[in-house]
Coordinates of C-alpha atoms in Angstrom, one line a residue:
M1 CA -6.3 -3.5 -29.6
P2 CA -7.7 -3.3 -33.1
G3 CA -10.2 -6.2 -32.4
E4 CA -11.5 -4.5 -29.3
L5 CA -11.8 -1.1 -31.1
E6 CA -13.7 -2.9 -33.9
R7 CA -16.1 -4.5 -31.4
I8 CA -16.8 -1.3 -29.6
A9 CA -17.3 0.6 -32.9
Q10 CA -20.0 -1.9 -33.9
I11 CA -22.2 -1.2 -30.9
K12 CA -25.5 0.3 -32.2
D13 CA -26.9 1.9 -29.0
P14 CA -25.2 5.3 -28.8
Y15 CA -25.3 5.4 -25.0
E16 CA -23.8 1.9 -24.7
L17 CA -21.2 2.9 -27.3
L18 CA -20.3 6.0 -25.2
R19 CA -20.0 3.9 -22.0
A20 CA -17.9 1.2 -23.7
A21 CA -15.6 3.7 -25.4
T22 CA -15.1 5.6 -22.1
E23 CA -14.3 2.4 -20.1
R24 CA -11.9 1.2 -22.8
L25 CA -10.2 4.5 -23.0
A26 CA -9.6 4.5 -19.2
E27 CA -8.2 0.9 -19.4
A28 CA -5.9 1.9 -22.3
Q29 CA -4.6 4.9 -20.3
Q30 CA -3.8 2.7 -17.4
E31 CA -2.0 0.3 -19.7
V32 CA 0.1 3.1 -21.2
T33 CA 1.0 4.3 -17.7
E34 CA 2.1 0.8 -16.5
L35 CA 4.1 0.1 -19.7
A36 CA 5.9 3.4 -19.2
R37 CA 6.6 2.5 -15.6
L38 CA 7.9 -0.9 -16.7
R39 CA 10.1 0.6 -19.4
R40 CA 11.7 3.1 -17.0
R41 CA 12.3 0.4 -14.4
L42 CA 14.0 -1.9 -17.0
I43 CA 16.4 0.9 -18.0
Q44 CA 17.2 1.6 -14.4
D45 CA 17.8 -2.1 -13.7
L46 CA 20.1 -2.5 -16.7
H47 CA 22.0 0.6 -15.8
A48 CA 22.4 -0.6 -12.2
Q49 CA 23.8 -3.9 -13.6
G50 CA 26.6 -2.0 -15.2
M51 CA 25.4 -1.2 -18.7
S52 CA 25.8 2.3 -20.0
Y53 CA 22.9 4.2 -21.5
A54 CA 24.7 4.0 -24.9
Q55 CA 24.9 0.2 -24.6
I56 CA 21.2 -0.1 -23.6
A57 CA 20.3 2.1 -26.5
Q58 CA 22.2 0.1 -29.0
A59 CA 20.9 -3.2 -27.7
A60 CA 17.3 -2.0 -27.8
G61 CA 17.6 -0.3 -31.1
L62 CA 16.8 3.2 -29.7
S63 CA 18.8 6.4 -29.6
R64 CA 20.8 7.3 -26.5
G65 CA 18.8 10.5 -26.2
R66 CA 15.6 8.5 -26.1
I67 CA 16.9 6.2 -23.4
H68 CA 17.8 9.3 -21.3
Q69 CA 14.4 10.7 -21.9
I70 CA 12.7 7.5 -20.8
R71 CA 15.0 7.2 -17.7
H72 CA 13.9 10.6 -16.4
T73 CA 10.3 10.9 -17.4
G74 CA 7.1 8.9 -16.8
P75 CA 5.8 7.3 -13.6
A76 CA 8.5 6.2 -11.1
P77 CA 9.1 2.5 -10.9
E78 CA 8.7 2.5 -7.1
G79 CA 5.0 3.2 -7.5
A80 CA 4.6 -0.5 -8.2
F81 CA 5.2 -1.0 -4.5
L82 CA 1.6 0.1 -4.0
G83 CA 0.2 -1.7 -7.1
S84 CA -0.5 -1.1 -10.8
G85 CA -3.3 0.6 -12.7
E86 CA -5.9 1.1 -9.9
V87 CA -5.5 0.6 -6.2
I88 CA -8.3 0.4 -3.6
V89 CA -7.7 2.2 -0.2
V90 CA -9.7 0.5 2.5
T91 CA -10.6 2.0 5.9
P92 CA -12.8 0.6 8.6
L93 CA -16.4 1.8 9.3
R94 CA -17.3 2.5 12.9
P95 CA -20.7 2.7 14.5
D96 CA -22.1 6.1 15.6
P97 CA -23.3 5.7 19.1
A98 CA -25.7 8.7 18.7
S99 CA -27.5 7.3 15.7
D100 CA -27.9 4.2 13.5
R101 CA -25.3 5.6 11.0
T102 CA -21.8 4.5 10.4
Y103 CA -18.7 6.7 9.9
V104 CA -15.0 6.7 9.1
A105 CA -13.0 8.0 12.0
L106 CA -11.1 11.2 11.3
D107 CA -7.7 9.6 12.0
D108 CA -8.5 6.7 9.5
L109 CA -9.8 9.3 7.0
T110 CA -6.5 11.3 7.3
T111 CA -4.4 8.1 6.9
G112 CA -6.4 7.0 3.9
K113 CA -6.3 10.4 2.2
R114 CA -2.5 10.5 2.5
L115 CA -2.2 7.1 1.1
E116 CA -4.4 8.1 -1.8
E117 CA -2.3 11.2 -2.4
L118 CA 0.9 9.1 -2.4
A119 CA -0.6 6.7 -4.9
R120 CA -1.7 9.5 -7.2
T121 CA 1.8 10.9 -7.3
F122 CA 2.7 7.6 -9.1
D123 CA -0.1 8.0 -11.6
L124 CA -2.2 5.3 -10.0
S125 CA -6.0 5.5 -10.1
V126 CA -7.5 5.3 -6.6
S127 CA -10.9 4.1 -5.4
Y128 CA -12.2 3.6 -1.9
D129 CA -13.8 0.7 0.1
H130 CA -14.5 0.0 3.7
V131 CA -14.3 -2.8 6.3
T132 CA -17.9 -3.3 7.4
L133 CA -19.0 -3.0 11.0
D134 CA -18.9 -6.8 11.4
G135 CA -15.4 -6.8 10.0
E136 CA -16.1 -8.1 6.5
I137 CA -13.9 -7.1 3.5
D138 CA -13.3 -8.9 0.2
L139 CA -9.5 -9.2 0.1
N140 CA -9.5 -11.2 -3.1
R141 CA -9.1 -8.2 -5.4
P142 CA -6.0 -6.6 -7.0
G143 CA -4.6 -3.4 -5.7
M144 CA -5.9 -3.6 -2.1
L145 CA -4.3 -1.2 0.4
V146 CA -6.0 -2.1 3.7
I147 CA -5.7 0.2 6.7
C148 CA -7.1 -2.0 9.5
G149 CA -5.8 -4.0 12.4
P150 CA -6.9 -7.4 13.7
R151 CA -9.2 -6.1 16.3
M152 CA -11.8 -4.7 13.9
S153 CA -11.9 -7.5 11.3
P154 CA -11.8 -11.3 11.5
A155 CA -10.8 -11.3 7.9
M156 CA -7.7 -9.2 8.7
R157 CA -7.0 -11.2 11.8
D158 CA -6.8 -14.3 9.6
A159 CA -4.6 -12.5 7.1
Y160 CA -2.2 -11.3 9.8
G161 CA -2.0 -14.9 11.0
K162 CA -0.3 -15.8 7.7
D163 CA 2.7 -13.7 8.5
P164 CA 5.6 -16.0 9.4
V165 CA 7.5 -13.5 11.4
I166 CA 5.5 -10.6 12.9
A167 CA 2.6 -11.5 15.1
W168 CA -0.2 -9.4 16.7
D169 CA -0.9 -10.3 20.4
R170 CA -2.8 -8.9 23.3
D171 CA -2.4 -9.0 27.1
E172 CA -3.5 -7.1 30.1
Q173 CA -1.6 -4.0 29.0
G174 CA -3.1 -4.0 25.5
W175 CA -2.1 -4.8 21.9
L176 CA 1.5 -5.4 20.9
L177 CA 3.5 -6.6 18.0
R178 CA 6.0 -9.4 18.4
D179 CA 9.0 -10.4 16.3
T180 CA 8.8 -14.1 16.6
R181 CA 12.3 -14.5 15.3
S182 CA 14.1 -12.3 17.8
G183 CA 11.4 -12.5 20.6
A184 CA 11.3 -8.7 20.8
E185 CA 7.9 -7.1 21.7
Y186 CA 6.8 -3.6 20.6
R187 CA 4.2 -1.6 22.4
S188 CA 2.6 1.8 22.2
G189 CA 3.8 4.6 24.4
Q190 CA 0.2 5.3 25.2
E191 CA 0.1 2.3 27.5
E192 CA 3.2 3.4 29.4
D193 CA 3.2 5.2 32.7
P194 CA 3.7 8.0 32.2
R195 CA 2.3 8.1 28.7
R196 CA 4.5 9.2 25.9
P197 CA 3.7 10.3 22.3
Y198 CA 4.9 7.1 20.6
D199 CA 3.2 4.4 18.7
V200 CA 4.1 1.3 16.7
G201 CA 2.6 0.0 13.5
Y202 CA 2.7 -2.8 11.0
L203 CA 3.5 -2.7 7.3
G204 CA 3.4 -5.8 5.2
R205 CA 2.3 -7.5 2.0
L206 CA 0.2 -10.5 2.8
P207 CA -1.3 -13.3 0.7
R208 CA -4.9 -13.0 -0.4
P209 CA -7.3 -15.7 1.0
D210 CA -7.8 -17.1 -2.5
G211 CA -4.0 -17.6 -3.0
K212 CA -4.1 -15.6 -6.2
G213 CA -2.0 -12.6 -5.2
S214 CA -1.3 -10.3 -2.3
F215 CA -2.4 -7.1 -0.7
L216 CA -0.7 -4.3 1.4
A217 CA -1.7 -4.2 5.1
I218 CA -1.2 -1.2 7.3
A219 CA -2.2 -1.0 11.0
G220 CA -1.1 0.8 14.1
I221 CA -1.7 -0.2 17.7
H222 CA -3.4 3.2 17.7
P223 CA -4.3 5.5 14.8
E224 CA -1.0 7.4 15.2
G225 CA 0.9 4.2 14.3
S226 CA -1.0 3.8 11.0
L227 CA -0.4 7.5 10.2
G228 CA 3.3 6.9 10.9
V229 CA 3.5 4.0 8.5
V230 CA 2.1 6.0 5.7
H231 CA 4.5 8.9 6.6
L232 CA 7.4 6.4 6.2
L233 CA 6.0 5.2 2.9
T234 CA 5.8 8.8 1.7
T235 CA 9.4 9.5 2.6
D236 CA 11.1 6.2 1.9
I237 CA 9.1 4.2 -0.6
G238 CA 12.0 4.0 -3.0
S239 CA 14.1 2.2 -0.4
L240 CA 11.3 -0.2 0.5
W241 CA 10.8 -1.0 -3.2
G242 CA 14.5 -1.6 -3.7
Q243 CA 14.5 -4.2 -0.9
V244 CA 11.3 -6.1 -1.5
A245 CA 9.8 -5.0 -4.8
A246 CA 6.4 -6.6 -5.1
D247 CA 7.3 -9.6 -2.9
R248 CA 5.6 -10.5 0.5
F249 CA 7.3 -9.0 3.5
S250 CA 6.6 -7.4 6.9
V251 CA 8.2 -4.8 9.2
V252 CA 7.4 -3.0 12.5
I253 CA 7.6 0.8 12.4
G254 CA 7.9 3.1 15.4
T255 CA 6.4 6.6 15.3
E256 CA 7.1 9.5 17.5
Y257 CA 4.4 12.1 17.1
D258 CA 3.4 15.6 18.2
P259 CA 1.2 15.2 21.3
D260 CA -1.0 18.1 20.3
T261 CA -1.5 17.5 16.6
H262 CA -0.8 13.7 16.6
E263 CA 1.3 14.3 13.4
P264 CA 4.4 12.1 12.9
V265 CA 7.6 13.7 13.9
R266 CA 10.0 10.8 13.4
T267 CA 9.6 7.3 12.1
E268 CA 12.0 4.3 12.4
L269 CA 12.2 0.7 11.4
L270 CA 12.1 -1.4 14.6
T271 CA 12.7 -4.7 12.9
P272 CA 14.5 -5.8 9.8
I273 CA 12.3 -5.9 6.7
Y274 CA 11.5 -9.6 6.7
R275 CA 10.9 -11.1 3.2
H276 CA 8.4 -13.9 3.6
D277 CA 9.8 -16.0 0.7
E278 CA 12.9 -16.5 3.0
D279 CA 10.7 -18.0 5.7
S280 CA 8.5 -20.3 3.6

């Protein structure tokens, strides 16, 4: 914006000017990325509605070649499933019994890293945050991608409680996920006898506590379930985006994993993808 540029250019302190110019440039780059994503999505939507690229070009006052170029370049629209501009990958901190320090478990670190890599493929900026040892996390921020279940965080327990369809529960066998609509219950294979390399996880977009947006929640009954959710996101995010876009939803995902490496071998949707606006 010319006004913003003019304001920054009038800063007298050279170091403050350098800082302000750098910050504004980063913001401008994010805006360009998101505008390019929006433009590409609009062309895809219009084409899916039956308009030819020539018709779109004529209506928009652009050449057909330019429309084709926009359609096939720039950040993919499905990246908006994760957020826009900058996203924040959140993992829980755990206490180190051998010292007073805290750490992020390797499984959580791996899941968070793969979610970061996925976000970066869509030209999203990524930062990190953590759920504290006492379970505190500020969910009232844009772009939150939270990898944490209800056990480790009262804030997340309250957030999951807002889901109108999928519920977390616990009994003498351990944690489970329940589809309150069908009555079906989903448990980890680690609690079976004999044990089997299978876990279940939750994926959903839930309302922020302040009511001013939503955030993406990911959690497995065990870490393998969380990793399976991110694996499914990596392989099928386009389908998820096509079904729910940026609306609130939830689904239970099953993951068969290698018992030696704990890497996902196969993932599946165990429930329908429930849109929460249909249950409000």
